[in-house]
Short mmCIF file of C-alpha atoms in Angstrom, two decimals:
data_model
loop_
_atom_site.label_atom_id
_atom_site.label_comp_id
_atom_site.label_asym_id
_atom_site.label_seq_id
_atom_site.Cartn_x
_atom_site.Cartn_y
_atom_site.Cartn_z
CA UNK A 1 -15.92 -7.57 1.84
CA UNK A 2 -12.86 -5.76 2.96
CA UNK A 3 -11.53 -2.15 1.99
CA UNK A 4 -9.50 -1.67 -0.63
CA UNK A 5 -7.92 1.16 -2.67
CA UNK A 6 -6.23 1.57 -6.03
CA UNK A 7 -2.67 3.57 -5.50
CA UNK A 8 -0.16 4.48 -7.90
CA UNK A 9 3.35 3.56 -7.16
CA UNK A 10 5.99 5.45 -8.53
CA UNK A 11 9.68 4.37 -8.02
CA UNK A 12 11.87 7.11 -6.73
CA UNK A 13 14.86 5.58 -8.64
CA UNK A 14 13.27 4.30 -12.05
CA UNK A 15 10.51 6.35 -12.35
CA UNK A 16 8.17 3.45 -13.74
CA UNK A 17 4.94 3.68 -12.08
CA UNK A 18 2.13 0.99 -11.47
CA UNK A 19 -1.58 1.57 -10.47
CA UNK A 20 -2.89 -1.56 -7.85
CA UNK A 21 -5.57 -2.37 -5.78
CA UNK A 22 -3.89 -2.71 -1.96
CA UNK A 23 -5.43 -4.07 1.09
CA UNK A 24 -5.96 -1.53 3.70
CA UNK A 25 -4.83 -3.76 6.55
CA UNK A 26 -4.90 -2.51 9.92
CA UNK A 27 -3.60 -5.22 11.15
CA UNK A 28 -0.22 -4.78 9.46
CA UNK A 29 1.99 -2.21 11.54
CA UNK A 30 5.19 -0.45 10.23
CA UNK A 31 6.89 2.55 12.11
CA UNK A 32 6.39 4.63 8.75
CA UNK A 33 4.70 4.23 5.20
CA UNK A 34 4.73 0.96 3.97
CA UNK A 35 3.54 -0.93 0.81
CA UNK A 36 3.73 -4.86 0.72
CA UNK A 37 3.74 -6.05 -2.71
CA UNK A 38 4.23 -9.22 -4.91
CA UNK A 39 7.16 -9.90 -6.76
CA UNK A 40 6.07 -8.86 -10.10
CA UNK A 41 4.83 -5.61 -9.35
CA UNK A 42 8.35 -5.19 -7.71
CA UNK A 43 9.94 -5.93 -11.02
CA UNK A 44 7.38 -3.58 -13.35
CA UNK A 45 8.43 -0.87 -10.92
CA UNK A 46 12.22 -1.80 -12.49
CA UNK A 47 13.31 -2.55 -8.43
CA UNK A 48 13.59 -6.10 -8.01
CA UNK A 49 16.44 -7.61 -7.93
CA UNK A 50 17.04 -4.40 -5.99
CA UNK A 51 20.35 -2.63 -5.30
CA UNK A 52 20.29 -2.64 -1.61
CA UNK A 53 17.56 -4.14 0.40
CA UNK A 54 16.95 -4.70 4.48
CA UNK A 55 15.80 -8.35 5.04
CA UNK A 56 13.52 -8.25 7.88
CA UNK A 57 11.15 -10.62 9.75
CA UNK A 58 7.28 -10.42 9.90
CA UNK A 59 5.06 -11.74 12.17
CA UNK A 60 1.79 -12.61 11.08
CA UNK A 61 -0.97 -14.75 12.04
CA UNK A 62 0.05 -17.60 10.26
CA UNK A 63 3.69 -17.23 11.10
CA UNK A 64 6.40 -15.69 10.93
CA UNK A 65 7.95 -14.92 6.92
CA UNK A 66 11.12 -12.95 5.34
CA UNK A 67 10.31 -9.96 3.12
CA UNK A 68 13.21 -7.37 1.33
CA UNK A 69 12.46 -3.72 2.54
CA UNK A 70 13.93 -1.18 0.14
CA UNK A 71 13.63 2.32 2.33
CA UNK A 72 12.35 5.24 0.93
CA UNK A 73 12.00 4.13 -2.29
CA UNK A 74 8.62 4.82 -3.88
CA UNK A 75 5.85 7.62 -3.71
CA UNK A 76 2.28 6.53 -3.31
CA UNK A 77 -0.08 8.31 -4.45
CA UNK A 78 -4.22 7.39 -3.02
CA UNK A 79 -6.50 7.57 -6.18
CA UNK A 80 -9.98 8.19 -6.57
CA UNK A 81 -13.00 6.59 -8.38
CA UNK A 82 -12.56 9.70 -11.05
CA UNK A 83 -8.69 9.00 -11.14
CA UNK A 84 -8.18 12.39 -9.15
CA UNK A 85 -5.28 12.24 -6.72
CA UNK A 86 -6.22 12.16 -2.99
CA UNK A 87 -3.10 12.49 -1.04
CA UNK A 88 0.48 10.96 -1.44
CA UNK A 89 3.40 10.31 0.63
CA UNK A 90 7.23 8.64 0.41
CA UNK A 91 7.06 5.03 1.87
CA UNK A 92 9.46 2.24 1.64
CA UNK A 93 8.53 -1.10 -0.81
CA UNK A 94 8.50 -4.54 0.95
CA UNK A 95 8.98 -7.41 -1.20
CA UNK A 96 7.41 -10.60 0.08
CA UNK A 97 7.41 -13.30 -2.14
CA UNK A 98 3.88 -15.96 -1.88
CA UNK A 99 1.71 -12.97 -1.11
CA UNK A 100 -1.63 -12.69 -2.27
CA UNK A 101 -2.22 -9.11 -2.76
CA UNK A 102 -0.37 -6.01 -2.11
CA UNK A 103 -1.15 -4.11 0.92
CA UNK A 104 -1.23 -0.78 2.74
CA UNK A 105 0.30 -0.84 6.63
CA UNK A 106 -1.33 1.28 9.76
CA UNK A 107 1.51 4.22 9.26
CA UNK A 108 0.62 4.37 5.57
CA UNK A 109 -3.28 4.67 6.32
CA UNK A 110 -2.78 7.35 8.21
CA UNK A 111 -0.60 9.26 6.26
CA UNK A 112 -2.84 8.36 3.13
CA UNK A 113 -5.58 9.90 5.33
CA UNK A 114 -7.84 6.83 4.66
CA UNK A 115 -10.69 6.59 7.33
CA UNK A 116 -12.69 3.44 7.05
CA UNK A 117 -16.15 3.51 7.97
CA UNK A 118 -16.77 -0.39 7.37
CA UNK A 119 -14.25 -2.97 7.28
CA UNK A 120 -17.20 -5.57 6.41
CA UNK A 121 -18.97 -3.38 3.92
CA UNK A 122 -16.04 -1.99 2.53
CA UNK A 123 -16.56 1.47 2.92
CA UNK A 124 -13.86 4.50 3.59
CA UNK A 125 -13.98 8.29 3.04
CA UNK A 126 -10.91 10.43 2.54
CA UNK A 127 -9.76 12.96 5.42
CA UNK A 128 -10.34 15.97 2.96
CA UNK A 129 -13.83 14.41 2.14
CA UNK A 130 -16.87 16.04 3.12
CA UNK A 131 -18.37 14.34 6.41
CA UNK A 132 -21.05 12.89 3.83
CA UNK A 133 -19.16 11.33 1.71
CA UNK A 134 -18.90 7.73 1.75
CA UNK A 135 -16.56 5.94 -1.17
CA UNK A 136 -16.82 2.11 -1.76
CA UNK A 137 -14.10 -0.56 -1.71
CA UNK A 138 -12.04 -0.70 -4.80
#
């Protein structure tokens, strides 16, 4: 198992919003708050084909791909198992067409305040959670 969390995404420029599941990858590092996402989710959010969009290169383990950043343009907001808002924060939307799933980066987990406990048993608390509370993989 791996940790995931549901997040609603809220375009800064539409206003459409979407409520995923992301990957809370570590192992993805952006300089600030970052959300990876599919195509499709892109397009509900009413931002693909977008405006104006940085085309950047990403290294990851298989490779090296092309995804379209659009800076600054959504709000995320961390949601919890009762649908309360955790914490929320500006980041920019990276398109990347053939992923899998759409995920948090590093920068975003920290400003989400997401602490995992467990990668393998999937289990996080919040940084405004009490020390004994432990929250399961989404």
């Amino acid at each position: 198992m791996v940790v995931r969390v549901r997040v609603k995404i809220r375009s800064k420029d539409t206003g459409r919003t979407v409520v995923v599941r992301v990957l809370v990858n570590s192992g993805a590092e952006s300089e600030r708050p970052l959300v990876a996402v599919t195509l499709d989710v892109a397009e509900r959010l009413g931002l693909w084909p977008p405006v104006e969009a940085q085309l950047a290169e990403v290294e990851q383990a298989i490779g090296i791909s092309e995804v379209y950043i659009i800076p600054q343009s959504v709000e995320l907001a961390l949601i919890g198992e009762g649908g309360e808002k955790l914490s929320e924060v500006p980041a920019d939307l990276a398109v990347q067409e053939g992923l899998w799933e759409p995920l948090i980066t590093d920068a975003t987990i920290d400003a989400l305040g997401i602490q995992v406990i467990s990668f393998k048993r999937g289990l996080w608390r919040h940084l405004n959670d009490p020390p004994d509370k432990v929250r399961e993989s989404a």
